[in-house]
XYZ file of C-alpha atoms in Angstrom:
575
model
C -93.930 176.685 -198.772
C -93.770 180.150 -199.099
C -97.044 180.473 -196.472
C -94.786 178.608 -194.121
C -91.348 180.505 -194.231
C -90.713 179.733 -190.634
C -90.049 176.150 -191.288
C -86.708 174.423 -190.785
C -85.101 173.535 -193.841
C -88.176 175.079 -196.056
C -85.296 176.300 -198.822
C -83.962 172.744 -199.408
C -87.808 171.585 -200.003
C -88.396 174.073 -202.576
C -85.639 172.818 -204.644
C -86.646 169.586 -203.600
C -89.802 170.308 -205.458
C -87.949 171.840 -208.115
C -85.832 168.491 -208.055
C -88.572 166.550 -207.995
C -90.513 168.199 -210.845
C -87.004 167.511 -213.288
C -87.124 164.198 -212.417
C -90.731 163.949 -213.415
C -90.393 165.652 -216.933
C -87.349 163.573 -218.002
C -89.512 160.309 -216.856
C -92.506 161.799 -218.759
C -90.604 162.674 -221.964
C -88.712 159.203 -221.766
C -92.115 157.415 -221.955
C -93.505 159.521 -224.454
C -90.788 158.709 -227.083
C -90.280 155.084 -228.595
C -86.963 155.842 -229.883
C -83.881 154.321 -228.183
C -81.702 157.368 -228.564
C -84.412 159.682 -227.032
C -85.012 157.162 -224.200
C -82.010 156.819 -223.259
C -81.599 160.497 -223.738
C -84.166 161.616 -220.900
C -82.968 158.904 -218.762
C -80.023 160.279 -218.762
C -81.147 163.715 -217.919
C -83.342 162.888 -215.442
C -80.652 162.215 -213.146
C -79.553 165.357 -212.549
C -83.148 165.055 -210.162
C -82.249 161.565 -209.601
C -79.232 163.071 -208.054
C -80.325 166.288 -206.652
C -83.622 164.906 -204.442
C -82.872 162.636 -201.928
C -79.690 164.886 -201.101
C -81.769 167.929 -200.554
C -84.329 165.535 -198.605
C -81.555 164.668 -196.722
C -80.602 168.662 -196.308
C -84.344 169.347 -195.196
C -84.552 166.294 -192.944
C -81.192 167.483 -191.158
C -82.487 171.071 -190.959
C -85.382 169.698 -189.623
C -85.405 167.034 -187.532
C -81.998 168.259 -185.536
C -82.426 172.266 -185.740
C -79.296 172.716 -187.394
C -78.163 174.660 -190.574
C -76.783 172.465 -193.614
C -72.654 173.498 -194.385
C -72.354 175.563 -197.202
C -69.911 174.004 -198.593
C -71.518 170.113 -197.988
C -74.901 171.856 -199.238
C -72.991 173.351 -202.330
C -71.069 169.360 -203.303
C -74.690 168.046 -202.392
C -76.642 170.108 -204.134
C -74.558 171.684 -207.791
C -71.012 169.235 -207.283
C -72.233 165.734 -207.077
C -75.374 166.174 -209.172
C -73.277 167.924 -212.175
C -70.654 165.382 -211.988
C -73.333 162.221 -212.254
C -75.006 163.778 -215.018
C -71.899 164.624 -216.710
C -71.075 161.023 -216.524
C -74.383 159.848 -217.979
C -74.274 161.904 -220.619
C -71.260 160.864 -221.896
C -71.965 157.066 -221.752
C -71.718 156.885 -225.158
C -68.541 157.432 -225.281
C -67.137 155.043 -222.011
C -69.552 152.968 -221.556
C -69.541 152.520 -217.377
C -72.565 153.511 -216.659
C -75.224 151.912 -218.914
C -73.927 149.064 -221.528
C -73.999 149.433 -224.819
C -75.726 146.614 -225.431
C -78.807 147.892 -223.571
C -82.611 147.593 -226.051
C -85.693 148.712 -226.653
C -88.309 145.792 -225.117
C -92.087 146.051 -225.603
C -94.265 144.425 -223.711
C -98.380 145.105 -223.299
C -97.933 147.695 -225.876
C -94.972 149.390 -223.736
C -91.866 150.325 -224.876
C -89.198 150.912 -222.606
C -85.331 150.340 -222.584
C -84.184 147.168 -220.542
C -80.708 148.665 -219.395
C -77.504 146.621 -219.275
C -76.087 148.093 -216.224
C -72.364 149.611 -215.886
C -70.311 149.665 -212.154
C -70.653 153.391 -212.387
C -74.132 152.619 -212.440
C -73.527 150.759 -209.270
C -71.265 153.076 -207.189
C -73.831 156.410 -207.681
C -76.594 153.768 -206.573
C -74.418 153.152 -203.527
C -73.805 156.757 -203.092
C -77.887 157.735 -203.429
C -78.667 154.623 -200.816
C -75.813 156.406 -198.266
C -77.643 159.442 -198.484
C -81.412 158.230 -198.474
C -79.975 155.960 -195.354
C -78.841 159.504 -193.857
C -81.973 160.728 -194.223
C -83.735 157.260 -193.067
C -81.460 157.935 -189.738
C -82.534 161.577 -189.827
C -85.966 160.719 -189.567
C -86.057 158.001 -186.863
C -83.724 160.071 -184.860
C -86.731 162.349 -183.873
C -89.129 159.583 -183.010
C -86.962 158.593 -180.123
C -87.364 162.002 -178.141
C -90.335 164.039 -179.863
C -92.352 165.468 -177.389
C -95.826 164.932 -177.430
C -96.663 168.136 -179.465
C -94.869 166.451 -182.516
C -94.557 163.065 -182.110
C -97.390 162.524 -184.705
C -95.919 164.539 -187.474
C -92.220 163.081 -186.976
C -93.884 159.305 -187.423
C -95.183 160.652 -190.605
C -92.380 162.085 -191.925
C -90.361 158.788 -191.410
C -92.956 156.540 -193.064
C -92.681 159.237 -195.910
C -89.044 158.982 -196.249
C -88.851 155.017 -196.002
C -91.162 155.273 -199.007
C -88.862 155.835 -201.728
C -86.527 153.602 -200.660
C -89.426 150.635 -200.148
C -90.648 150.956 -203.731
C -86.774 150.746 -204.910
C -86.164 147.916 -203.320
C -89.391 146.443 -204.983
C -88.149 147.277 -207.890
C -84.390 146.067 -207.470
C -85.774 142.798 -205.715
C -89.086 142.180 -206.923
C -88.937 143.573 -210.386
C -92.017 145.980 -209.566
C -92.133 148.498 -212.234
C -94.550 151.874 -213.023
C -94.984 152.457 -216.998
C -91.873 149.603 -217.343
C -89.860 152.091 -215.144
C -88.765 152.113 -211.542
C -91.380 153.183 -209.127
C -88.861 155.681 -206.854
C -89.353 158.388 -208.779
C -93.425 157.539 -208.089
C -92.560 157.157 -204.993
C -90.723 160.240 -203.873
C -93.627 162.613 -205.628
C -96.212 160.766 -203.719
C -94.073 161.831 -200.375
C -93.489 165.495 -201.264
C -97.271 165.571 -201.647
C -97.531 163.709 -198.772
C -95.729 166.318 -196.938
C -97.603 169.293 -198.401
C -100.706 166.976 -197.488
C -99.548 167.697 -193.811
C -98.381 171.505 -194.250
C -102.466 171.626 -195.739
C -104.589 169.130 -193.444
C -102.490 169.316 -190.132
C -100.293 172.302 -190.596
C -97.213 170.316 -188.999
C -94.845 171.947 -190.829
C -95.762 175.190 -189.485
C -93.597 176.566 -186.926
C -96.741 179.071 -185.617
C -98.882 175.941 -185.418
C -96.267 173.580 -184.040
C -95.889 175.892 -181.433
C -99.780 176.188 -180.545
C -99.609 172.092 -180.392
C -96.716 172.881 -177.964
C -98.327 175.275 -175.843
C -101.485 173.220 -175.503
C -99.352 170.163 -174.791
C -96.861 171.725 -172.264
C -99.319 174.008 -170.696
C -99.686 173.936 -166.746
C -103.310 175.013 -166.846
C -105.124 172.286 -168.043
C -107.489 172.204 -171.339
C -109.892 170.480 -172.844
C -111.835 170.151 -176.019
C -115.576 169.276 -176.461
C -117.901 168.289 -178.836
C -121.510 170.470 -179.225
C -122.957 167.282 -177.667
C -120.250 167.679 -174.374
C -118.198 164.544 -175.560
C -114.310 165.123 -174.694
C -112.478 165.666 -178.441
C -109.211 165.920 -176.789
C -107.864 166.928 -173.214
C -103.889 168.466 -172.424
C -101.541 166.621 -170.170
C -102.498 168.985 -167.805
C -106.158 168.082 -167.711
C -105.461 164.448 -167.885
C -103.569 164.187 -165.014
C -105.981 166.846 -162.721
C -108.853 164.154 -163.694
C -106.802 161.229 -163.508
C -109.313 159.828 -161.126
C -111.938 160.178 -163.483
C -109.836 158.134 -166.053
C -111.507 160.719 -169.266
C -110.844 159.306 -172.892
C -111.513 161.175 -176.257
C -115.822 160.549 -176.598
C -116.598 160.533 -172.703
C -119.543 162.812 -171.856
C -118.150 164.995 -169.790
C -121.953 166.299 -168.114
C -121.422 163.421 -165.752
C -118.043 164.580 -164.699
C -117.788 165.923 -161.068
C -116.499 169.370 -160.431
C -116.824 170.017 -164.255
C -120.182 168.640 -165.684
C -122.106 171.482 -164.516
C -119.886 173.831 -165.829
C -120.425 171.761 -169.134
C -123.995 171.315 -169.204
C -123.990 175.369 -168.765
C -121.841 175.961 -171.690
C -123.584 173.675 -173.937
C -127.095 175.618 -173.352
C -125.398 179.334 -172.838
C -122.181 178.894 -174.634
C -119.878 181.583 -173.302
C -122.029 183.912 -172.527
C -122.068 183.320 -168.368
C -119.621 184.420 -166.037
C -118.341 180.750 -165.058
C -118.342 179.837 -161.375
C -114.392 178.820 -159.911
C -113.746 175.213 -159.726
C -112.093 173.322 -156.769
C -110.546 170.299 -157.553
C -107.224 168.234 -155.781
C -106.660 171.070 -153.284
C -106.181 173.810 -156.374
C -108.702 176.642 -157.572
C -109.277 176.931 -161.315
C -111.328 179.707 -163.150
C -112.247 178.538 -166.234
C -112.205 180.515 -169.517
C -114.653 179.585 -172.506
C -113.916 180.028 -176.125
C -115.935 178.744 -179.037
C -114.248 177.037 -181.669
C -116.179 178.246 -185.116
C -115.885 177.623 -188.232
C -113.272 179.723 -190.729
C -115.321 182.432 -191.922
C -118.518 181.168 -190.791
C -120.641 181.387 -187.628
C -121.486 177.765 -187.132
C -119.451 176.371 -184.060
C -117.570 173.560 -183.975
C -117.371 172.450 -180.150
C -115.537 174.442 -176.904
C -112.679 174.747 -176.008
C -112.612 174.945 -171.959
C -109.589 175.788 -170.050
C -109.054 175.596 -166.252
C -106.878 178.488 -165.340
C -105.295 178.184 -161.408
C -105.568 180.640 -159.260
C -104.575 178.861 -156.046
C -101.823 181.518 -155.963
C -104.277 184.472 -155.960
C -107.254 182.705 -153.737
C -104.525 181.862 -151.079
C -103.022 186.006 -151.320
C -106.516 186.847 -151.452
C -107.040 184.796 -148.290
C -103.541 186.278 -147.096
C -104.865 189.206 -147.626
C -108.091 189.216 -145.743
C -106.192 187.494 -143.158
C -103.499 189.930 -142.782
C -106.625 192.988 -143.022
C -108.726 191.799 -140.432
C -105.577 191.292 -138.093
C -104.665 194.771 -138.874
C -108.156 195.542 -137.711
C -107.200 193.332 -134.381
C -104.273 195.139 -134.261
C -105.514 198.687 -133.686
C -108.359 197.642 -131.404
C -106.599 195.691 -129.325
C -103.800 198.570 -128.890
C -106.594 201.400 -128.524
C -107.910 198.993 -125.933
C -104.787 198.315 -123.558
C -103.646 201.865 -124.657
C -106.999 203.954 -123.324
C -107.593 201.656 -120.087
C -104.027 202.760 -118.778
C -104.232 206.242 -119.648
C -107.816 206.582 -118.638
C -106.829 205.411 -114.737
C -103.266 207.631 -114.907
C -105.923 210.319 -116.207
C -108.277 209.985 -113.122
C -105.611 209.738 -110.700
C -103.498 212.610 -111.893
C -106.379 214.742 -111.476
C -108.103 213.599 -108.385
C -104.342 214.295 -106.912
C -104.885 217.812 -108.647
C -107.959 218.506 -106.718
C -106.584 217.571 -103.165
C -107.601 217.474 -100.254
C -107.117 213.416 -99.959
C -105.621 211.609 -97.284
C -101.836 210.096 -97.055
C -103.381 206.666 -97.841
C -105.279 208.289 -100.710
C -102.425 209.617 -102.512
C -100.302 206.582 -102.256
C -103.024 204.587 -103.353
C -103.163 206.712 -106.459
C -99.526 206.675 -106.951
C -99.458 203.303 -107.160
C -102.292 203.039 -109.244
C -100.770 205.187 -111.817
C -96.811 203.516 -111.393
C -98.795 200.410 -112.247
C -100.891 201.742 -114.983
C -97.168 203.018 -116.632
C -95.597 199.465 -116.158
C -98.891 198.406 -118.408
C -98.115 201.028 -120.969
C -94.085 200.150 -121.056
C -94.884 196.448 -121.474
C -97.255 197.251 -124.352
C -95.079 199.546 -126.099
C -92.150 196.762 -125.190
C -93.916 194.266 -126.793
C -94.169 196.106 -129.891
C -90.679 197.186 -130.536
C -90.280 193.714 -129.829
C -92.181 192.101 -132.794
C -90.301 194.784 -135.112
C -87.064 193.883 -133.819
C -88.130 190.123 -134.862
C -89.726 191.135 -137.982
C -86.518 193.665 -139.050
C -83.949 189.988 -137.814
C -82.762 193.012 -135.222
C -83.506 190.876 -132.704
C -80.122 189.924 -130.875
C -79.531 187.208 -127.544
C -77.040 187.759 -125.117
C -76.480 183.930 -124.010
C -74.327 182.252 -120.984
C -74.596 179.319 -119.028
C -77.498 179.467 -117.371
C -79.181 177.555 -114.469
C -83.049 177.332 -114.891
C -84.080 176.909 -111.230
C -83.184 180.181 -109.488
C -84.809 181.919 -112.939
C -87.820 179.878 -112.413
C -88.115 181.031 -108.789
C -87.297 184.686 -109.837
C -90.072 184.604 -112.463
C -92.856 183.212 -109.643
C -91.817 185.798 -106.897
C -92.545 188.576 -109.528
C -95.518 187.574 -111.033
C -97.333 186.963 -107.895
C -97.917 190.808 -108.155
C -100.292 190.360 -110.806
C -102.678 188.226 -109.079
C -103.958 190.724 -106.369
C -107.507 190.376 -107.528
C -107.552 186.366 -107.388
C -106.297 183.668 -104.743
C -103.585 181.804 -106.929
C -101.799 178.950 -105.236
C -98.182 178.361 -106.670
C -95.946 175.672 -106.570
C -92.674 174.860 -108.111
C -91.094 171.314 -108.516
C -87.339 170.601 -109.191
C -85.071 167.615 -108.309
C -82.631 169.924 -107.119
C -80.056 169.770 -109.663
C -78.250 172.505 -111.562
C -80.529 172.583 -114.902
C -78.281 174.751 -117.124
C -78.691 175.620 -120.336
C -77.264 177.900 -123.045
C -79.355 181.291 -122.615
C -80.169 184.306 -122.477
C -81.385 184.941 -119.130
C -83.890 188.195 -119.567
C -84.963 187.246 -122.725
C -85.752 183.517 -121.450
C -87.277 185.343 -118.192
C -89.573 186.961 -120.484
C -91.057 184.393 -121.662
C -91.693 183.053 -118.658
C -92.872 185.788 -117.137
C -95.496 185.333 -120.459
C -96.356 182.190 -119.586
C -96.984 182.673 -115.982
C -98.928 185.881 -116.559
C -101.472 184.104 -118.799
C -101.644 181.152 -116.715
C -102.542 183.692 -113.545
C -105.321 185.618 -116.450
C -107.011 182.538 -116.983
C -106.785 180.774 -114.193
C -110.213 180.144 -112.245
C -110.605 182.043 -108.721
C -109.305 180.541 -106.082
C -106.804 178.858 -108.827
C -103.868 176.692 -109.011
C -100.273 177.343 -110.968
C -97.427 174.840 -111.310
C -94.125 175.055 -112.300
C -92.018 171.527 -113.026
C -88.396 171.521 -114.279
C -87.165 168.479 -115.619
C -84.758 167.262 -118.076
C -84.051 164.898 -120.779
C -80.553 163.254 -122.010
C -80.205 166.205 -124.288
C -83.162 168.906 -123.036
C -84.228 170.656 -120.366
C -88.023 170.782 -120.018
C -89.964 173.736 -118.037
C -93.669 172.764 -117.680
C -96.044 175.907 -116.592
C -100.089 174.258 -115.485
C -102.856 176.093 -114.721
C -106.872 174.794 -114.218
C -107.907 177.550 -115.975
C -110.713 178.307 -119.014
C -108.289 175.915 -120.912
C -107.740 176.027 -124.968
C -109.655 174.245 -127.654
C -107.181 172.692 -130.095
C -108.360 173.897 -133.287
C -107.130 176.948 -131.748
C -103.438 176.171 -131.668
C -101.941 178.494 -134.259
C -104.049 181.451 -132.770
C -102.319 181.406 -129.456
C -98.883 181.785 -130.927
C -99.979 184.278 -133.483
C -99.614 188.135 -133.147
C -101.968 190.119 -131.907
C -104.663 187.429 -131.483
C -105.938 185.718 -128.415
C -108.392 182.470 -127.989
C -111.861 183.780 -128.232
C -113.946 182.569 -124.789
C -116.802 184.313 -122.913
C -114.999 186.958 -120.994
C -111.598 187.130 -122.814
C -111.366 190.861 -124.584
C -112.046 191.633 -120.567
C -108.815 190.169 -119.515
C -106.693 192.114 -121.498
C -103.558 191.668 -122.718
C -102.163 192.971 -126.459
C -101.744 188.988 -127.912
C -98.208 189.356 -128.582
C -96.752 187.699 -125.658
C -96.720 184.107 -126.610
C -95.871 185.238 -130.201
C -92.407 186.653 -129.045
C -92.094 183.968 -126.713
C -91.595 181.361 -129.396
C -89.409 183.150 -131.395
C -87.316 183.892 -128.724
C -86.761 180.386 -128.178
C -86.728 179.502 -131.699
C -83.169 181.572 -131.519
C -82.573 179.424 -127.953
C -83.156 176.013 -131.092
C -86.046 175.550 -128.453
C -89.380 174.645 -128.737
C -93.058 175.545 -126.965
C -95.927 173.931 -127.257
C -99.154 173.205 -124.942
C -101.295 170.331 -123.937
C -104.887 171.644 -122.763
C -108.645 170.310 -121.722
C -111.131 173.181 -122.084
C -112.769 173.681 -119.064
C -109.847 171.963 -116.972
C -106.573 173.663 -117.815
C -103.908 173.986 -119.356
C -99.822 173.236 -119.531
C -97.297 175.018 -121.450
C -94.248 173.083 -122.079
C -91.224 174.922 -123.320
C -88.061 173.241 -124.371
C -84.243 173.963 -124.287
C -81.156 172.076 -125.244
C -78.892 171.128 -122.144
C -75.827 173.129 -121.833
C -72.939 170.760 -123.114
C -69.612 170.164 -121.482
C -68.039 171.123 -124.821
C -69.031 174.286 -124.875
C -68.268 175.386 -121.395
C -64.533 174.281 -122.846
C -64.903 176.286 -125.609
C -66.124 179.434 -123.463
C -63.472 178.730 -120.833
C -60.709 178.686 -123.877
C -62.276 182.122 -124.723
C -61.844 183.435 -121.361
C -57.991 182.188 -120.801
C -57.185 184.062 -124.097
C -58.823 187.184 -123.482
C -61.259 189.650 -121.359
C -64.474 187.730 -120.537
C -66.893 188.148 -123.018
C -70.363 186.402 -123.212
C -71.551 184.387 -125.928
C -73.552 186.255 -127.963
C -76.198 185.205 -130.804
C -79.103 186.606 -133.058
């Protein structure tokens, strides 16, 4: 016990032992004398330890099994109070008689003496007491089996058969006249289970707190373990394990070379041991690395079987992947900026200084002035766009909504982005019923997007092209639908369009231009509208855009006009 001073309740098992080892000597010296007076003598000793054991079983079961410390002052009547008193009372049977009759005799039978007691009721009530407390410590050691963890389970079934003992061979005794050397077997019985116990503390190191919580770690552990054989057979696998190869239904003996995913890994170890950097493992959508240690014997170098355990790193592959991700958009980033950053300058460039050299015509100049207005537009847009994704990214990014009717911002967006389509012959058309479609917006942020829409529609439209704009609405929603018969957009490329600073790779697209953050800011601007985009597309046949908005409600056109009766007017205002 004193290798294992971590354990709960270990100073009630060493005078347990002490106890115990009383008990034994008064039993040994009673047998060894054939006299009445010295039998009864030692008999009457002995239980002092007769006393004194179960109680501090009781003590180290308590301690044990529920984690809490003993009273002092129950442990002190347990342990010095009750024992001294019994004894006491045995001693002086001579002289009252209660507790063993005086007409109690020597019988020999099989060449045994012993004494065949005539018992007393004080005999009776410390047998009552001594059953309350073994049942207390019965109680104690059931208690555990109902909620023991895995870890401990098999220790805690142990311990109760060990307890139940004692009390099984007095009973055989009381009942079934069952006897050891003419003498009652509990005493037997109760030294078989504190070797029983130190049987455990030797073999299984239960009793251990360091082990115990080793069993605990491989029981509770999240990355999953298992245990082999030198011939690959599974010795034992964590809950862990068990449930990641649930499918492959694995029991303790299963040759584990045959085992997908793993019995590589296994066949490996068995010829290399550890002694290989081990390859990661993919199994139900997770990434293990696993880690190989040899399980030897004490103080010698032949092994005993592996230990192989699976340690996730779905966390780190998917950062890693983050990562990467997140490095070659930064990559994106700067060459698409450099890219719609040097094609602007480089035309303001030329024109500035083929103004500088004059000599052009009137039609010249203004050619070049327009050139280079346009070029700046470009430039503002860019740089625009930019402030705009840190405003999202920073949550600075505020709307100034009011009722708003769709229609006349619909037509407002066409007339201006027919500008952009100089170089091609677009044909536009937009479709309404006629009706008021109002919502609750912001009107240049919701312009802006589609003014984003439109402008990619016109880039990738074919020459001579078509664009289409359709308002609708829904019992709740109003529905703006933007068409082209452009390059169109293959779906598996759905999260690229909305993504920042990336644009659908086709033949031809870097030319087009554009920095990729347009449709990005579009749908967080109307994520803040509780809107929606999304697009339907064919390659090679076009594509529509379809962005949603909740319908203004009559409710809130009260609430707004309240607002304006009480005070200045003020627009509603969200971010």
């Amino acid at each position: 016990m004193r290798q294992y001073p971590n354990t709960l309740g270990h100073r009630w098992f060493q005078i347990g032992i002490g106890a115990m080892a009383l008990w034994l000597v008064a039993i040994g010296l009673q047998i060894s004398n054939d006299s009445l007076s010295c039998k009864m003598l030692w008999e009457e000793v002995a239980w002092f330890g007769v006393v004194l054991m179960p109680t501090v079983w009781a003590f180290f079961l308590y301690e044990y099994a529920l984690g809490r410390k003993v009273n002092r002052l129950l442990g002190l009547a347990g342990t010095l109070v009750a024992p001294v008193l019994i004894t006491a009372g045995t001693l002086t049977n001579a002289y009252h008689g209660q507790f063993y009759g005086l007409d109690s005799h020597l019988v020999t039978e099989n060449g045994r003496t012993f004494v065949e007691f005539s018992l007393g009721p004080l005999y009776y009530i410390v047998v009552g007491y001594l059953y309350a407390v073994v049942a207390v410590g019965l109680a104690l050691a059931f208690i555990p089996t109902l909620k023991a963890p895995a870890a401990v389970r098999s220790f805690v079934k142990k311990l109760l058969f060990l307890t139940s003992l004692p009390v099984l061979a007095n009973l055989a005794y009381m009942l079934g006249g069952v006897t050891v050397a003419g003498l009652d077997p509990a005493p037997f019985a109760f030294s078989v289970s504190l070797v029983g116990l130190v049987w455990l503390m030797a073999d299984d190191r239960w009793v251990d707190i360091t082990a115990m919580g080793r069993e605990v770690l491989f029981h509770n552990s999240t990355d999953p373990i298992l245990i082999i054989g030198l011939d690959g057979r599974l010795c034992d696998a964590s809950p862990a394990a068990r449930r990641l190869f649930a499918a492959d239904r694995l029991r303790p003996g299963d040759h584990l070379t045959q085992t997908s995913d793993i019995g590589q890994l296994v066949q490996r170890v068995l010829c290399d041991g550890s002694d290989f950097v081990p390859p990661t493992i993919q199994r139900g959508g997770y990434s293990f690395v696993p880690r190989i240690y040899p399980i030897d014997l004490m103080h010698m170098k032949s092994k005993l079987g592996w230990i192989i355990t699976l340690v996730d790193v779905t966390a780190q592959e998917t950062a890693l992947q983050q990562a990467r991700a997140a490095d070659i958009a930064k990559t994106q980033f700067l060459s698409t900026v450099s890219h719609e950053l040097r094609t602007p300058l480089t035309v303001i460039n030329g024109a500035i200084r083929l103004m500088n050299k004059g000599n052009l015509g009137a039609d010249q100049v203004e050619r070049l002035i327009k050139m280079t207005s346009d070029n700046a537009e470009t430039l503002a847009k860019l740089v625009d766009d930019l402030l705009d994704v840190q405003r999202i990214d920073n949550e600075g990014f505020k709307l100034k909504r009011e009722k708003l009717d769709l229609n006349p911002l619909a037509e407002t967006a066409l007339s201006r982005i027919q500008s952009y389509q100089s170089q091609k012959f677009i044909a536009f058309s937009l479709e309404t019923d006629g009706a008021a479609l109002c919502v609750d917006g912001d009107p240049q942020r919701l312009g802006q997007v589609l003014a984003n829409i439109l402008s990619n529609a016109i880039k990738f439209s074919k020459d001579p092209g078509e664009v289409r704009i359709r308002l609708s609405r829904t019992d709740t929603t109003a529905e703006i639908r933007i068409s082209d018969n452009g390059i169109g957009i293959p779906e598996e490329a759905r999260d690229t369009v909305f993504g920042r600073f990336t644009q659908v790779e086709s033949p031809g697209s870097r030319t087009r231009g554009g920095s990729g953050l347009g449709m990005h800011i579009s749908r967080q601007i109307l994520r803040q509208h509780d809107g929606t985009i999304d697009f339907e597309s064919e390659v090679g046949k076009g594509t529509t855009f379809i962005v949603t908005l909740p319908l203004w409600q009559p409710q809130e056109a009260a609430l707004v006009q309240g607002e304006d009766d009480e005070a200045a007017p003020m627009r509603k205002t969200a971010s």
